[in-house]
């Protein structure tokens, strides 16, 4: 005890070091003579703990005298890697956290910042033993409640930990839940850090999946930031989806280029003599050798293709894993019970809004739209809501023509593919489209003969194609009990195909051909003579005899003013079917009970054309 009585004669840290050295000598001696008992060890531990407690209090006393030497020593020790021999022991960490929690006002100074930083950023704090972890969490709560400025650092640590699996982030979420409840303003930094720490698309699949899983858990107790969290998830799924599609497109382009090169080589080879062919073969062999690097790896185009294929596999794996997790999470959030309580409605409205603001405006995604496809089919009222949303966008005067056509593509594709839709819902949408198209023809058909390109009527073609696409998949539902066509579709289609708009010419060729086959077989309308006439017109245009020479024809020469760029853009848009089959294995399996394959309804009709 003399050491404590004389502690004022030398620095406290010297006391600790001296005590530690003394203890080491004692342990070494006891190992040799083996005379120490368990009680002695317990006493030693108590003495060491008491000495460290006095040392910490001494450091706080010194801090109030404008000196932070001892605090700096403690901070340095806490900040060391856990594997370091000099890292603070668990017993001393318990003491430190207890003392600081009881003296929080004494560290409300910039001189104590290094110590607080070292504790807040303690390496793998979530792996501490339960007792120490409890003390750590209590200190963080006291710290942020008493000195709110530290919440910025703490919230950053908590959110950055979302790359960990859920079983390791229990304490992260406990603390977040506590602060959001006790200090509502604490969400101010969370919404900044969520996107900041979201792993990049090139990060590991594990980190991406963990981060999304933690965001989904976060939405379960933080309703105020639910929209921001879901928005972030949807944005990143879209980003992955687009990157995957870009990789697939580039690979397709490379394959097409290789096929063309191969065709050129074969054509040139037909004109070569035998001896020249021999030389050419030798040259190609030399080229192949040049393509192999010193380490034996393939170089050039082949290496690029290998990398492209690997990227496709990586992006597919990540996208599939996240999409699977998201759809399974949403399934639990739109149960009849949750819809009745209002919680499910809130989640569905969030996803619907994000569909309108993020998914719909993005061109040619292949997977992210299945989130809405899946969640809406869990309850009939949700399908109603989604259909109304698509109809509203499709015919809104404030939307652009491209957005309206895109929405019509979604509407047609959803009605065609969604297995849970009722016959009533399908007939309703078909009736709505037919009524709109009838009015359009009555009001605007005379405009076809007026100056201007046929792109003026893109909206009409989008709606007609959507209805034809629906008919191809659902034609067996469009007869009533007496065998008559619902909505008088027979009269409707016969009127449409001979209108001056000539939709069989300007809509997607595959859809129109399949519609022609089915409508002929079902005795609905006969389209092949018009299609043949359209083909003849195209042929005459290629050889220099345009539509203008066909005086008296019901088909307008205005089409000749439709620029190639505008027509190609329209063709690309008309060729997009949002709910074409998924290429992601796990997600595709989940969608089976909600999805209609063309092969299920094609019957005796050809299976190609409407399915990838």
CSV table of C-alpha atoms in Angstrom, one decimal, residues 239-466:
chain,number,residue,atom,x,y,z
A,239,UNK,CA,-27.0,-0.4,-61.1
A,240,UNK,CA,-26.1,-4.1,-60.9
A,241,UNK,CA,-28.8,-4.9,-63.4
A,242,UNK,CA,-27.6,-2.3,-65.9
A,243,UNK,CA,-24.0,-3.4,-65.5
A,244,UNK,CA,-24.9,-7.0,-66.1
A,245,UNK,CA,-27.0,-6.0,-69.2
A,246,UNK,CA,-24.0,-4.0,-70.5
A,247,UNK,CA,-21.7,-6.9,-70.1
A,248,UNK,CA,-24.2,-9.2,-71.9
A,249,UNK,CA,-24.6,-6.7,-74.8
A,250,UNK,CA,-20.9,-6.3,-75.2
A,251,UNK,CA,-20.4,-10.0,-75.3
A,252,UNK,CA,-23.1,-10.4,-77.9
A,253,UNK,CA,-21.5,-7.7,-80.0
A,254,UNK,CA,-18.1,-9.4,-79.7
A,255,UNK,CA,-19.6,-12.7,-80.8
A,256,UNK,CA,-21.4,-11.1,-83.7
A,257,UNK,CA,-18.1,-9.4,-84.8
A,258,UNK,CA,-16.3,-12.7,-84.5
A,259,UNK,CA,-19.0,-14.4,-86.6
A,260,UNK,CA,-18.6,-11.7,-89.2
A,261,UNK,CA,-14.9,-12.1,-89.2
A,262,UNK,CA,-15.2,-15.8,-89.5
A,263,UNK,CA,-17.6,-15.5,-92.4
A,264,UNK,CA,-15.2,-13.1,-94.2
A,265,UNK,CA,-12.3,-15.5,-93.6
A,266,UNK,CA,-14.3,-18.4,-95.1
A,267,UNK,CA,-15.4,-16.3,-98.1
A,268,UNK,CA,-11.8,-15.2,-98.8
A,269,UNK,CA,-10.5,-18.8,-98.3
A,270,UNK,CA,-12.8,-20.1,-101.0
A,271,UNK,CA,-10.8,-18.0,-103.6
A,272,UNK,CA,-7.4,-19.1,-102.4
A,273,UNK,CA,-5.2,-21.7,-104.1
A,274,UNK,CA,-4.0,-24.8,-102.2
A,275,UNK,CA,-0.5,-23.5,-101.7
A,276,UNK,CA,-1.8,-20.1,-100.5
A,277,UNK,CA,-4.1,-21.8,-98.1
A,278,UNK,CA,-1.2,-23.7,-96.6
A,279,UNK,CA,0.7,-20.4,-96.1
A,280,UNK,CA,-2.4,-18.9,-94.5
A,281,UNK,CA,-2.8,-21.8,-92.1
A,282,UNK,CA,0.9,-21.4,-91.0
A,283,UNK,CA,0.4,-17.7,-90.5
A,284,UNK,CA,-2.7,-18.2,-88.4
A,285,UNK,CA,-0.8,-20.8,-86.3
A,286,UNK,CA,1.9,-18.2,-85.7
A,287,UNK,CA,-0.8,-15.7,-84.7
A,288,UNK,CA,-2.2,-18.1,-82.2
A,289,UNK,CA,1.2,-18.6,-80.7
A,290,UNK,CA,1.6,-14.8,-80.4
A,291,UNK,CA,-1.7,-14.6,-78.5
A,292,UNK,CA,-0.3,-16.7,-75.7
A,293,UNK,CA,1.7,-14.8,-73.2
A,294,UNK,CA,4.9,-16.0,-71.4
A,295,UNK,CA,2.9,-17.3,-68.5
A,296,UNK,CA,0.7,-19.3,-70.8
A,297,UNK,CA,-2.4,-17.1,-70.5
A,298,UNK,CA,-4.5,-16.2,-73.4
A,299,UNK,CA,-4.1,-12.6,-74.6
A,300,UNK,CA,-6.1,-10.2,-76.7
A,301,UNK,CA,-9.7,-10.8,-77.7
A,302,UNK,CA,-10.0,-14.3,-76.2
A,303,UNK,CA,-8.7,-13.0,-72.8
A,304,UNK,CA,-11.2,-10.1,-73.0
A,305,UNK,CA,-14.1,-12.6,-73.6
A,306,UNK,CA,-13.0,-14.7,-70.7
A,307,UNK,CA,-13.0,-11.6,-68.5
A,308,UNK,CA,-16.4,-10.5,-69.8
A,309,UNK,CA,-17.8,-14.0,-69.1
A,310,UNK,CA,-16.4,-13.8,-65.5
A,311,UNK,CA,-17.9,-10.4,-65.0
A,312,UNK,CA,-21.3,-11.7,-66.2
A,313,UNK,CA,-21.1,-14.6,-63.7
A,314,UNK,CA,-20.1,-12.2,-60.8
A,315,UNK,CA,-22.8,-9.7,-61.5
A,316,UNK,CA,-25.4,-12.4,-62.0
A,317,UNK,CA,-24.5,-14.0,-58.7
A,318,UNK,CA,-24.6,-10.7,-56.8
A,319,UNK,CA,-27.9,-9.6,-58.4
A,320,UNK,CA,-29.5,-12.9,-57.9
A,321,UNK,CA,-28.6,-13.1,-54.2
A,322,UNK,CA,-29.8,-9.5,-53.5
A,323,UNK,CA,-33.0,-9.9,-55.5
A,324,UNK,CA,-33.8,-13.2,-53.8
A,325,UNK,CA,-33.3,-11.6,-50.4
A,326,UNK,CA,-35.4,-8.6,-51.2
A,327,UNK,CA,-38.3,-10.5,-52.6
A,328,UNK,CA,-38.4,-12.9,-49.7
A,329,UNK,CA,-38.3,-9.9,-47.3
A,330,UNK,CA,-41.2,-8.2,-49.1
A,331,UNK,CA,-43.2,-11.4,-49.1
A,332,UNK,CA,-43.3,-11.2,-45.3
A,333,UNK,CA,-44.3,-7.5,-45.3
A,334,UNK,CA,-47.4,-7.8,-47.4
A,335,UNK,CA,-49.4,-10.4,-45.6
A,336,UNK,CA,-53.2,-9.8,-45.1
A,337,UNK,CA,-52.4,-9.0,-41.4
A,338,UNK,CA,-49.7,-6.4,-42.2
A,339,UNK,CA,-51.9,-4.8,-44.9
A,340,UNK,CA,-54.8,-4.6,-42.4
A,341,UNK,CA,-52.5,-2.9,-39.9
A,342,UNK,CA,-51.3,-0.4,-42.5
A,343,UNK,CA,-47.6,-1.4,-42.3
A,344,UNK,CA,-47.8,-3.5,-45.4
A,345,UNK,CA,-49.6,-0.7,-47.3
A,346,UNK,CA,-46.7,1.7,-46.4
A,347,UNK,CA,-44.1,-0.7,-47.7
A,348,UNK,CA,-46.0,-1.4,-50.9
A,349,UNK,CA,-46.5,2.3,-51.5
A,350,UNK,CA,-42.8,2.9,-51.1
A,351,UNK,CA,-41.9,0.2,-53.6
A,352,UNK,CA,-44.6,1.5,-56.0
A,353,UNK,CA,-43.1,5.0,-55.8
A,354,UNK,CA,-39.6,3.8,-56.4
A,355,UNK,CA,-40.9,1.8,-59.4
A,356,UNK,CA,-42.3,5.0,-60.9
A,357,UNK,CA,-39.2,7.2,-60.1
A,358,UNK,CA,-36.4,4.7,-60.5
A,359,UNK,CA,-37.3,1.5,-62.4
A,360,UNK,CA,-39.6,2.8,-65.1
A,361,UNK,CA,-37.3,5.5,-66.4
A,362,UNK,CA,-34.4,3.2,-66.6
A,363,UNK,CA,-34.1,1.6,-70.1
A,364,UNK,CA,-33.9,-2.2,-70.6
A,365,UNK,CA,-33.4,-3.5,-67.1
A,366,UNK,CA,-34.1,-7.2,-67.0
A,367,UNK,CA,-34.4,-8.1,-63.3
A,368,UNK,CA,-35.1,-5.2,-60.9
A,369,UNK,CA,-38.7,-4.9,-62.2
A,370,UNK,CA,-39.5,-8.4,-60.8
A,371,UNK,CA,-39.5,-6.9,-57.3
A,372,UNK,CA,-42.8,-5.1,-58.2
A,373,UNK,CA,-44.0,-8.1,-60.2
A,374,UNK,CA,-43.6,-10.4,-57.2
A,375,UNK,CA,-44.8,-8.2,-54.4
A,376,UNK,CA,-48.0,-7.1,-56.2
A,377,UNK,CA,-49.1,-10.7,-56.8
A,378,UNK,CA,-49.4,-11.5,-53.1
A,379,UNK,CA,-52.8,-9.9,-52.7
A,380,UNK,CA,-55.5,-9.0,-55.3
A,381,UNK,CA,-55.8,-5.4,-54.1
A,382,UNK,CA,-52.0,-4.9,-54.7
A,383,UNK,CA,-52.4,-6.2,-58.2
A,384,UNK,CA,-55.3,-3.7,-58.7
A,385,UNK,CA,-53.1,-0.9,-57.4
A,386,UNK,CA,-50.2,-1.8,-59.7
A,387,UNK,CA,-52.5,-2.0,-62.7
A,388,UNK,CA,-54.1,1.4,-61.9
A,389,UNK,CA,-50.6,2.9,-61.6
A,390,UNK,CA,-49.6,1.6,-65.0
A,391,UNK,CA,-52.8,2.7,-66.7
A,392,UNK,CA,-52.5,6.2,-65.1
A,393,UNK,CA,-48.9,6.6,-66.4
A,394,UNK,CA,-49.7,5.1,-69.8
A,395,UNK,CA,-52.4,7.7,-70.5
A,396,UNK,CA,-51.2,10.7,-68.5
A,397,UNK,CA,-51.0,13.9,-70.6
A,398,UNK,CA,-48.2,15.1,-68.5
A,399,UNK,CA,-45.9,12.2,-69.2
A,400,UNK,CA,-43.5,12.0,-72.2
A,401,UNK,CA,-44.4,9.8,-75.1
A,402,UNK,CA,-41.5,7.5,-74.3
A,403,UNK,CA,-42.6,7.1,-70.7
A,404,UNK,CA,-46.2,6.3,-71.7
A,405,UNK,CA,-45.0,3.7,-74.2
A,406,UNK,CA,-42.7,2.2,-71.6
A,407,UNK,CA,-45.6,2.0,-69.1
A,408,UNK,CA,-47.8,0.3,-71.8
A,409,UNK,CA,-45.0,-2.3,-72.3
A,410,UNK,CA,-45.1,-3.0,-68.6
A,411,UNK,CA,-48.8,-3.2,-68.6
A,412,UNK,CA,-49.0,-5.6,-71.5
A,413,UNK,CA,-46.1,-7.7,-70.2
A,414,UNK,CA,-47.5,-7.9,-66.6
A,415,UNK,CA,-51.0,-8.9,-67.8
A,416,UNK,CA,-49.5,-11.5,-70.1
A,417,UNK,CA,-47.1,-13.1,-67.5
A,418,UNK,CA,-48.6,-12.6,-64.0
A,419,UNK,CA,-50.1,-15.9,-63.0
A,420,UNK,CA,-52.1,-14.7,-60.0
A,421,UNK,CA,-54.2,-12.2,-62.0
A,422,UNK,CA,-57.9,-12.8,-62.1
A,423,UNK,CA,-59.9,-13.1,-65.4
A,424,UNK,CA,-61.9,-10.0,-64.3
A,425,UNK,CA,-58.7,-7.9,-64.0
A,426,UNK,CA,-57.5,-9.1,-67.4
A,427,UNK,CA,-60.8,-8.4,-69.2
A,428,UNK,CA,-60.9,-4.9,-67.5
A,429,UNK,CA,-57.5,-3.9,-68.8
A,430,UNK,CA,-58.2,-5.3,-72.3
A,431,UNK,CA,-61.5,-3.4,-72.4
A,432,UNK,CA,-59.8,-0.2,-71.3
A,433,UNK,CA,-57.2,-0.5,-74.0
A,434,UNK,CA,-59.7,-1.3,-76.7
A,435,UNK,CA,-61.9,1.6,-75.7
A,436,UNK,CA,-59.0,4.0,-75.8
A,437,UNK,CA,-57.8,2.7,-79.2
A,438,UNK,CA,-61.3,3.0,-80.7
A,439,UNK,CA,-61.5,6.6,-79.6
A,440,UNK,CA,-58.0,7.3,-80.9
A,441,UNK,CA,-58.9,6.0,-84.4
A,442,UNK,CA,-62.1,8.0,-84.5
A,443,UNK,CA,-60.5,11.2,-83.5
A,444,UNK,CA,-57.1,11.1,-85.3
A,445,UNK,CA,-57.3,8.7,-88.3
A,446,UNK,CA,-57.6,11.6,-90.7
A,447,UNK,CA,-54.3,13.0,-89.5
A,448,UNK,CA,-52.5,10.1,-91.2
A,449,UNK,CA,-52.9,11.7,-94.6
A,450,UNK,CA,-51.6,15.0,-93.3
A,451,UNK,CA,-47.9,16.1,-93.4
A,452,UNK,CA,-45.7,14.6,-90.7
A,453,UNK,CA,-44.1,11.2,-89.8
A,454,UNK,CA,-45.8,8.2,-88.4
A,455,UNK,CA,-43.9,8.7,-85.2
A,456,UNK,CA,-46.7,11.1,-84.3
A,457,UNK,CA,-48.8,8.0,-83.4
A,458,UNK,CA,-46.3,6.1,-81.3
A,459,UNK,CA,-48.7,6.2,-78.4
A,460,UNK,CA,-51.3,4.4,-80.5
A,461,UNK,CA,-48.9,1.7,-81.6
A,462,UNK,CA,-47.7,1.2,-78.0
A,463,UNK,CA,-51.3,0.6,-76.8
A,464,UNK,CA,-52.2,-1.7,-79.8
A,465,UNK,CA,-49.1,-3.8,-79.3
A,466,UNK,CA,-49.7,-4.2,-75.6
